[in-house]
Amino acid sequence: DQQVKQNSPSLSVQEGRISILNCDYTNSMFDYFLWYKKYPAEGPTFLISISSIKDKNEDGRFTVFLNKSAKHLSLHIVPSQPGDSAVYFCAAISYNQGGKLIFGQGTELSVKP
Amino acid sequence: GAVVSQHPSWVICKSGTSVKIECRSLDFQATTMFWYRQFPKQSLMLMATSNEGSKATYEQGVEKDKFLINHASLTLSTLTVTSAHPEDSSFYICSANGQGLHEQYFGPGTRLTVT
């Protein structure tokens, strides 16, 4: 059972425009949601997180929105830069369930100059 | 931010041999470390959760006798792939979080190739 889903395997955006990466989940017990950026043959790099009690968290060009009723979160990158091109993973964590991260499948973002 | 290192970054070994991968938290103490593997163009699959001073908790389908995990100190966890086979070839990544940290910090990964 895939508890965290990223239904878009890839996304292509023009430089300077907004990138919106989406993530859906099924487990209402998740405490935190996190976004990671990953380059090939490297470990994921933490980007931004949001507590389940919040609906928005912003850090520079990155904003994460959480819609608990829809069990949906999204990562907005504005403005998008070519260096943002990477695979983005959505992840969720529940402390009552061992605190382990549950990852989505990832979305490959390509930002074209 | 918190730094996690892994060693080696890549390793090639012959079928039947064992390989040890180290994961270290460099500037914080990690009460819990996690081991993942990733196949090409797939998500990260959690293999096991490692708590300092206790036995690791393995995910369903992961052979604990094949993937030995030791978390001997608050800054070091090791994963030993025993009697490696070509199908064990993968990208192994560790992560660590300390008390109060809900963000997990990942190591750079280890590429294992079994010939």
PDB file of C-alpha atoms in Angstrom:
ATOM      1  CA  ASP A   1       0.000   0.000   0.000  1.00  0.00           C
ATOM      2  CA  GLN A   2       1.576   3.238  -1.176  1.00  0.00           C
ATOM      3  CA  GLN A   3       0.932   5.694   1.658  1.00  0.00           C
ATOM      4  CA  VAL A   4       2.657   8.600  -0.075  1.00  0.00           C
ATOM      5  CA  LYS A   5       2.157   9.133  -3.777  1.00  0.00           C
ATOM      6  CA  GLN A   6       3.641  11.428  -6.323  1.00  0.00           C
ATOM      7  CA  ASN A   7       1.609  10.819  -9.438  1.00  0.00           C
ATOM      8  CA  SER A   8       3.701  12.899 -11.815  1.00  0.00           C
ATOM      9  CA  PRO A   9       6.987  11.191 -12.638  1.00  0.00           C
ATOM     10  CA  SER A  10       8.274  14.275 -14.420  1.00  0.00           C
ATOM     11  CA  LEU A  11       7.697  18.008 -14.793  1.00  0.00           C
ATOM     12  CA  SER A  12       9.238  20.490 -17.196  1.00  0.00           C
ATOM     13  CA  VAL A  13       9.185  24.225 -16.462  1.00  0.00           C
ATOM     14  CA  GLN A  14      10.674  27.313 -18.046  1.00  0.00           C
ATOM     15  CA  GLU A  15      13.281  29.213 -16.067  1.00  0.00           C
ATOM     16  CA  GLY A  16      11.737  32.014 -14.013  1.00  0.00           C
ATOM     17  CA  ARG A  17       8.311  30.407 -13.881  1.00  0.00           C
ATOM     18  CA  ILE A  18       6.711  28.578 -10.991  1.00  0.00           C
ATOM     19  CA  SER A  19       7.261  24.861 -10.416  1.00  0.00           C
ATOM     20  CA  ILE A  20       4.504  23.041  -8.558  1.00  0.00           C
ATOM     21  CA  LEU A  21       5.192  19.535  -7.337  1.00  0.00           C
ATOM     22  CA  ASN A  22       2.325  17.566  -5.890  1.00  0.00           C
ATOM     23  CA  CYS A  23       2.044  14.826  -3.339  1.00  0.00           C
ATOM     24  CA  ASP A  24      -0.901  12.859  -1.947  1.00  0.00           C
ATOM     25  CA  TYR A  25      -1.050  10.690   1.138  1.00  0.00           C
ATOM     26  CA  THR A  26      -3.454   8.269   2.703  1.00  0.00           C
ATOM     27  CA  ASN A  27      -2.416   8.097   6.358  1.00  0.00           C
ATOM     28  CA  SER A  28      -4.046  10.803   8.469  1.00  0.00           C
ATOM     29  CA  MET A  29      -1.648  10.031  11.352  1.00  0.00           C
ATOM     30  CA  PHE A  30       1.402  11.581   9.719  1.00  0.00           C
ATOM     31  CA  ASP A  31       2.994  14.248  11.920  1.00  0.00           C
ATOM     32  CA  TYR A  32       5.359  15.946   9.487  1.00  0.00           C
ATOM     33  CA  PHE A  33       5.792  16.165   5.769  1.00  0.00           C
ATOM     34  CA  LEU A  34       9.126  16.801   4.139  1.00  0.00           C
ATOM     35  CA  TRP A  35      10.482  17.543   0.711  1.00  0.00           C
ATOM     36  CA  TYR A  36      13.872  16.322  -0.440  1.00  0.00           C
ATOM     37  CA  LYS A  37      15.873  17.094  -3.543  1.00  0.00           C
ATOM     38  CA  LYS A  38      18.050  14.403  -5.025  1.00  0.00           C
ATOM     39  CA  TYR A  39      20.680  14.286  -7.741  1.00  0.00           C
ATOM     40  CA  PRO A  40      21.711  10.976  -9.323  1.00  0.00           C
ATOM     41  CA  ALA A  41      24.175   8.963  -7.239  1.00  0.00           C
ATOM     42  CA  GLU A  42      23.808  11.309  -4.272  1.00  0.00           C
ATOM     43  CA  GLY A  43      21.832  11.199  -1.062  1.00  0.00           C
ATOM     44  CA  PRO A  44      18.654  13.288  -0.741  1.00  0.00           C
ATOM     45  CA  THR A  45      19.050  16.840   0.496  1.00  0.00           C
ATOM     46  CA  PHE A  46      16.447  18.183   2.898  1.00  0.00           C
ATOM     47  CA  LEU A  47      14.588  21.183   1.492  1.00  0.00           C
ATOM     48  CA  ILE A  48      11.639  22.102   3.624  1.00  0.00           C
ATOM     49  CA  SER A  49       9.145  20.536   5.979  1.00  0.00           C
ATOM     50  CA  ILE A  50       5.733  21.260   7.373  1.00  0.00           C
ATOM     51  CA  SER A  51       4.020  20.136  10.534  1.00  0.00           C
ATOM     52  CA  SER A  52       0.624  18.517  10.196  1.00  0.00           C
ATOM     53  CA  ILE A  53      -0.866  21.355  12.236  1.00  0.00           C
ATOM     54  CA  LYS A  54       0.220  24.012   9.754  1.00  0.00           C
ATOM     55  CA  ASP A  55      -1.021  24.725   6.260  1.00  0.00           C
ATOM     56  CA  LYS A  56       1.896  26.669   4.863  1.00  0.00           C
ATOM     57  CA  ASN A  57       5.620  26.973   5.353  1.00  0.00           C
ATOM     58  CA  GLU A  58       7.873  29.241   3.367  1.00  0.00           C
ATOM     59  CA  ASP A  59      11.644  29.317   3.015  1.00  0.00           C
ATOM     60  CA  GLY A  60      13.064  31.580   0.359  1.00  0.00           C
ATOM     61  CA  ARG A  61      11.962  30.391  -3.055  1.00  0.00           C
ATOM     62  CA  PHE A  62      10.347  27.270  -1.600  1.00  0.00           C
ATOM     63  CA  THR A  63       6.861  27.119  -0.155  1.00  0.00           C
ATOM     64  CA  VAL A  64       5.041  24.010   0.964  1.00  0.00           C
ATOM     65  CA  PHE A  65       1.279  23.959   1.252  1.00  0.00           C
ATOM     66  CA  LEU A  66      -0.658  21.338   3.181  1.00  0.00           C
ATOM     67  CA  ASN A  67      -4.335  20.583   2.678  1.00  0.00           C
ATOM     68  CA  LYS A  68      -5.215  18.068   5.354  1.00  0.00           C
ATOM     69  CA  SER A  69      -8.811  17.595   4.309  1.00  0.00           C
ATOM     70  CA  ALA A  70      -7.652  16.598   0.847  1.00  0.00           C
ATOM     71  CA  LYS A  71      -4.584  14.757   2.161  1.00  0.00           C
ATOM     72  CA  HIS A  72      -2.535  16.699  -0.323  1.00  0.00           C
ATOM     73  CA  LEU A  73       0.604  18.774  -0.190  1.00  0.00           C
ATOM     74  CA  SER A  74       2.505  20.701  -2.781  1.00  0.00           C
ATOM     75  CA  LEU A  75       5.901  22.300  -3.144  1.00  0.00           C
ATOM     76  CA  HIS A  76       6.103  25.605  -4.992  1.00  0.00           C
ATOM     77  CA  ILE A  77       9.410  26.859  -6.332  1.00  0.00           C
ATOM     78  CA  VAL A  78       9.389  30.478  -7.456  1.00  0.00           C
ATOM     79  CA  PRO A  79      11.220  31.510  -9.534  1.00  0.00           C
ATOM     80  CA  SER A  80      12.482  28.230 -10.922  1.00  0.00           C
ATOM     81  CA  GLN A  81      16.166  28.056 -11.828  1.00  0.00           C
ATOM     82  CA  PRO A  82      18.067  25.541 -13.983  1.00  0.00           C
ATOM     83  CA  GLY A  83      19.936  24.428 -10.851  1.00  0.00           C
ATOM     84  CA  ASP A  84      16.627  23.262  -9.419  1.00  0.00           C
ATOM     85  CA  SER A  85      16.580  20.437 -11.955  1.00  0.00           C
ATOM     86  CA  ALA A  86      16.624  17.235  -9.906  1.00  0.00           C
ATOM     87  CA  VAL A  87      14.318  14.555  -8.546  1.00  0.00           C
ATOM     88  CA  TYR A  88      12.082  15.779  -5.739  1.00  0.00           C
ATOM     89  CA  PHE A  89      10.789  13.358  -3.150  1.00  0.00           C
ATOM     90  CA  CYS A  90       7.871  13.983  -0.869  1.00  0.00           C
ATOM     91  CA  ALA A  91       8.083  12.142   2.457  1.00  0.00           C
ATOM     92  CA  ALA A  92       5.970  11.773   5.549  1.00  0.00           C
ATOM     93  CA  ILE A  93       6.728  10.746   9.084  1.00  0.00           C
ATOM     94  CA  SER A  94       4.595   9.440  11.928  1.00  0.00           C
ATOM     95  CA  TYR A  95       6.155   9.266  15.361  1.00  0.00           C
ATOM     96  CA  ASN A  96       3.538   6.836  16.572  1.00  0.00           C
ATOM     97  CA  GLN A  97       4.604   4.448  13.857  1.00  0.00           C
ATOM     98  CA  GLY A  98       8.317   4.300  14.542  1.00  0.00           C
ATOM     99  CA  GLY A  99       9.316   7.659  13.161  1.00  0.00           C
ATOM    100  CA  LYS A 100      10.421   6.292   9.829  1.00  0.00           C
ATOM    101  CA  LEU A 101      10.138   8.297   6.642  1.00  0.00           C
ATOM    102  CA  ILE A 102       7.728   7.108   4.003  1.00  0.00           C
ATOM    103  CA  PHE A 103       8.767   8.326   0.568  1.00  0.00           C
ATOM    104  CA  GLY A 104       6.798   9.017  -2.552  1.00  0.00           C
ATOM    105  CA  GLN A 105       8.062   7.811  -5.899  1.00  0.00           C
ATOM    106  CA  GLY A 106       9.672  11.109  -6.797  1.00  0.00           C
ATOM    107  CA  THR A 107       9.106  13.698  -9.525  1.00  0.00           C
ATOM    108  CA  GLU A 108      11.883  14.636 -11.881  1.00  0.00           C
ATOM    109  CA  LEU A 109      11.903  18.393 -12.398  1.00  0.00           C
ATOM    110  CA  SER A 110      13.574  19.870 -15.425  1.00  0.00           C
ATOM    111  CA  VAL A 111      13.957  23.645 -15.553  1.00  0.00           C
ATOM    112  CA  LYS A 112      14.814  24.850 -19.025  1.00  0.00           C
ATOM    113  CA  PRO A 113      16.727  28.075 -19.625  1.00  0.00           C
TER     114      PRO A 113
ATOM    115  CA  GLY B   1      22.935  21.841   8.841  1.00  0.00           C
ATOM    116  CA  ALA B   2      23.604  18.346  10.144  1.00  0.00           C
ATOM    117  CA  VAL B   3      26.168  16.345   8.189  1.00  0.00           C
ATOM    118  CA  VAL B   4      26.058  12.629   7.585  1.00  0.00           C
ATOM    119  CA  SER B   5      28.900  10.825   5.868  1.00  0.00           C
ATOM    120  CA  GLN B   6      29.100   7.394   4.304  1.00  0.00           C
ATOM    121  CA  HIS B   7      32.090   5.276   3.486  1.00  0.00           C
ATOM    122  CA  PRO B   8      32.899   3.995   0.976  1.00  0.00           C
ATOM    123  CA  SER B   9      31.147   6.028  -1.703  1.00  0.00           C
ATOM    124  CA  TRP B  10      31.382   3.139  -4.102  1.00  0.00           C
ATOM    125  CA  VAL B  11      32.539  -0.444  -3.904  1.00  0.00           C
ATOM    126  CA  ILE B  12      32.880  -3.354  -6.291  1.00  0.00           C
ATOM    127  CA  CYS B  13      33.046  -6.816  -4.822  1.00  0.00           C
ATOM    128  CA  LYS B  14      32.911 -10.392  -6.001  1.00  0.00           C
ATOM    129  CA  SER B  15      29.896 -12.569  -5.495  1.00  0.00           C
ATOM    130  CA  GLY B  16      30.025 -14.397  -2.163  1.00  0.00           C
ATOM    131  CA  THR B  17      32.072 -11.813  -0.315  1.00  0.00           C
ATOM    132  CA  SER B  18      30.865  -9.428   2.391  1.00  0.00           C
ATOM    133  CA  VAL B  19      30.899  -5.658   2.264  1.00  0.00           C
ATOM    134  CA  LYS B  20      30.668  -3.194   5.141  1.00  0.00           C
ATOM    135  CA  ILE B  21      29.272   0.306   4.702  1.00  0.00           C
ATOM    136  CA  GLU B  22      29.723   2.932   7.411  1.00  0.00           C
ATOM    137  CA  CYS B  23      27.382   5.795   8.213  1.00  0.00           C
ATOM    138  CA  ARG B  24      28.516   8.577  10.511  1.00  0.00           C
ATOM    139  CA  SER B  25      26.806  11.654  11.885  1.00  0.00           C
ATOM    140  CA  LEU B  26      29.584  14.223  11.968  1.00  0.00           C
ATOM    141  CA  ASP B  27      28.239  17.101  14.027  1.00  0.00           C
ATOM    142  CA  PHE B  28      25.398  15.652  16.018  1.00  0.00           C
ATOM    143  CA  GLN B  29      24.497  12.537  17.919  1.00  0.00           C
ATOM    144  CA  ALA B  30      22.064  10.270  16.159  1.00  0.00           C
ATOM    145  CA  THR B  31      19.932   8.117  18.380  1.00  0.00           C
ATOM    146  CA  THR B  32      18.306   6.634  15.310  1.00  0.00           C
ATOM    147  CA  MET B  33      19.757   5.859  11.915  1.00  0.00           C
ATOM    148  CA  PHE B  34      17.970   4.447   8.905  1.00  0.00           C
ATOM    149  CA  TRP B  35      19.213   2.399   5.985  1.00  0.00           C
ATOM    150  CA  TYR B  36      17.640   2.663   2.546  1.00  0.00           C
ATOM    151  CA  ARG B  37      18.333   1.231  -0.842  1.00  0.00           C
ATOM    152  CA  GLN B  38      17.392   2.717  -4.155  1.00  0.00           C
ATOM    153  CA  PHE B  39      17.152   1.024  -7.500  1.00  0.00           C
ATOM    154  CA  PRO B  40      17.503   3.142 -10.642  1.00  0.00           C
ATOM    155  CA  LYS B  41      14.616   5.545 -11.168  1.00  0.00           C
ATOM    156  CA  GLN B  42      12.775   4.208  -8.133  1.00  0.00           C
ATOM    157  CA  SER B  43      11.952   5.556  -4.720  1.00  0.00           C
ATOM    158  CA  LEU B  44      14.017   5.023  -1.619  1.00  0.00           C
ATOM    159  CA  MET B  45      13.071   1.803   0.100  1.00  0.00           C
ATOM    160  CA  LEU B  46      13.566   1.666   3.840  1.00  0.00           C
ATOM    161  CA  MET B  47      15.453  -1.469   4.819  1.00  0.00           C
ATOM    162  CA  ALA B  48      15.849  -1.080   8.552  1.00  0.00           C
ATOM    163  CA  THR B  49      15.803   1.270  11.493  1.00  0.00           C
ATOM    164  CA  SER B  50      18.839   1.251  13.732  1.00  0.00           C
ATOM    165  CA  ASN B  51      18.767   2.494  17.322  1.00  0.00           C
ATOM    166  CA  GLU B  52      21.942   2.993  19.284  1.00  0.00           C
ATOM    167  CA  GLY B  53      22.650   0.109  21.603  1.00  0.00           C
ATOM    168  CA  SER B  54      19.797  -2.094  20.474  1.00  0.00           C
ATOM    169  CA  LYS B  55      18.939  -4.460  17.667  1.00  0.00           C
ATOM    170  CA  ALA B  56      17.848  -3.047  14.353  1.00  0.00           C
ATOM    171  CA  THR B  57      14.243  -3.253  13.229  1.00  0.00           C
ATOM    172  CA  TYR B  58      13.966  -4.621   9.720  1.00  0.00           C
ATOM    173  CA  GLU B  59      11.228  -3.895   7.222  1.00  0.00           C
ATOM    174  CA  GLN B  60       9.157  -6.712   5.868  1.00  0.00           C
ATOM    175  CA  GLY B  61      10.978  -8.657   3.202  1.00  0.00           C
ATOM    176  CA  VAL B  62      14.464  -7.571   4.241  1.00  0.00           C
ATOM    177  CA  GLU B  63      16.684 -10.468   5.336  1.00  0.00           C
ATOM    178  CA  LYS B  64      18.260  -9.548   8.653  1.00  0.00           C
ATOM    179  CA  ASP B  65      20.872 -12.288   8.367  1.00  0.00           C
ATOM    180  CA  LYS B  66      21.971 -10.933   5.029  1.00  0.00           C
ATOM    181  CA  PHE B  67      21.966  -7.245   5.896  1.00  0.00           C
ATOM    182  CA  LEU B  68      23.648  -6.964   9.282  1.00  0.00           C
ATOM    183  CA  ILE B  69      23.249  -3.633  11.002  1.00  0.00           C
ATOM    184  CA  ASN B  70      25.219  -2.442  13.984  1.00  0.00           C
ATOM    185  CA  HIS B  71      24.701   0.896  15.741  1.00  0.00           C
ATOM    186  CA  ALA B  72      27.464   0.786  18.298  1.00  0.00           C
ATOM    187  CA  SER B  73      27.669   4.485  19.090  1.00  0.00           C
ATOM    188  CA  LEU B  74      25.633   7.649  18.742  1.00  0.00           C
ATOM    189  CA  THR B  75      27.611   8.651  15.671  1.00  0.00           C
ATOM    190  CA  LEU B  76      28.182   5.404  13.806  1.00  0.00           C
ATOM    191  CA  SER B  77      26.034   2.745  12.217  1.00  0.00           C
ATOM    192  CA  THR B  78      27.286   0.035   9.886  1.00  0.00           C
ATOM    193  CA  LEU B  79      25.537  -2.077   7.284  1.00  0.00           C
ATOM    194  CA  THR B  80      27.230  -5.318   6.266  1.00  0.00           C
ATOM    195  CA  VAL B  81      25.982  -7.064   3.159  1.00  0.00           C
ATOM    196  CA  THR B  82      26.936 -10.688   3.719  1.00  0.00           C
ATOM    197  CA  SER B  83      27.538 -13.199   0.940  1.00  0.00           C
ATOM    198  CA  ALA B  84      26.746 -10.563  -1.650  1.00  0.00           C
ATOM    199  CA  HIS B  85      25.099 -11.509  -4.929  1.00  0.00           C
ATOM    200  CA  PRO B  86      24.679  -9.489  -8.124  1.00  0.00           C
ATOM    201  CA  GLU B  87      21.053  -8.750  -7.209  1.00  0.00           C
ATOM    202  CA  ASP B  88      22.340  -6.896  -4.128  1.00  0.00           C
ATOM    203  CA  SER B  89      23.891  -4.325  -6.431  1.00  0.00           C
ATOM    204  CA  SER B  90      22.188  -1.067  -5.577  1.00  0.00           C
ATOM    205  CA  PHE B  91      22.592   2.388  -4.132  1.00  0.00           C
ATOM    206  CA  TYR B  92      22.564   2.245  -0.322  1.00  0.00           C
ATOM    207  CA  ILE B  93      21.795   5.401   1.619  1.00  0.00           C
ATOM    208  CA  CYS B  94      21.757   6.015   5.338  1.00  0.00           C
ATOM    209  CA  SER B  95      20.064   8.786   7.240  1.00  0.00           C
ATOM    210  CA  ALA B  96      20.186   9.995  10.788  1.00  0.00           C
ATOM    211  CA  ASN B  97      18.158  12.069  13.159  1.00  0.00           C
ATOM    212  CA  GLY B  98      18.838  13.046  16.718  1.00  0.00           C
ATOM    213  CA  GLN B  99      16.493  13.670  19.595  1.00  0.00           C
ATOM    214  CA  GLY B 100      14.072  16.390  18.696  1.00  0.00           C
ATOM    215  CA  LEU B 101      15.073  16.470  15.067  1.00  0.00           C
ATOM    216  CA  HIS B 102      12.207  15.563  12.805  1.00  0.00           C
ATOM    217  CA  GLU B 103      14.221  16.152   9.705  1.00  0.00           C
ATOM    218  CA  GLN B 104      16.314  13.211   8.673  1.00  0.00           C
ATOM    219  CA  TYR B 105      19.676  14.036   7.189  1.00  0.00           C
ATOM    220  CA  PHE B 106      20.987  11.735   4.544  1.00  0.00           C
ATOM    221  CA  GLY B 107      24.421  10.498   3.718  1.00  0.00           C
ATOM    222  CA  PRO B 108      25.744  10.769   0.158  1.00  0.00           C
ATOM    223  CA  GLY B 109      25.070   7.111  -0.534  1.00  0.00           C
ATOM    224  CA  THR B 110      27.186   4.082  -1.426  1.00  0.00           C
ATOM    225  CA  ARG B 111      27.072   2.459  -4.832  1.00  0.00           C
ATOM    226  CA  LEU B 112      27.547  -1.292  -4.457  1.00  0.00           C
ATOM    227  CA  THR B 113      28.286  -3.408  -7.507  1.00  0.00           C
ATOM    228  CA  VAL B 114      28.565  -7.164  -7.068  1.00  0.00           C
ATOM    229  CA  THR B 115      30.224  -8.997  -9.930  1.00  0.00           C
TER     230      THR B 115
END
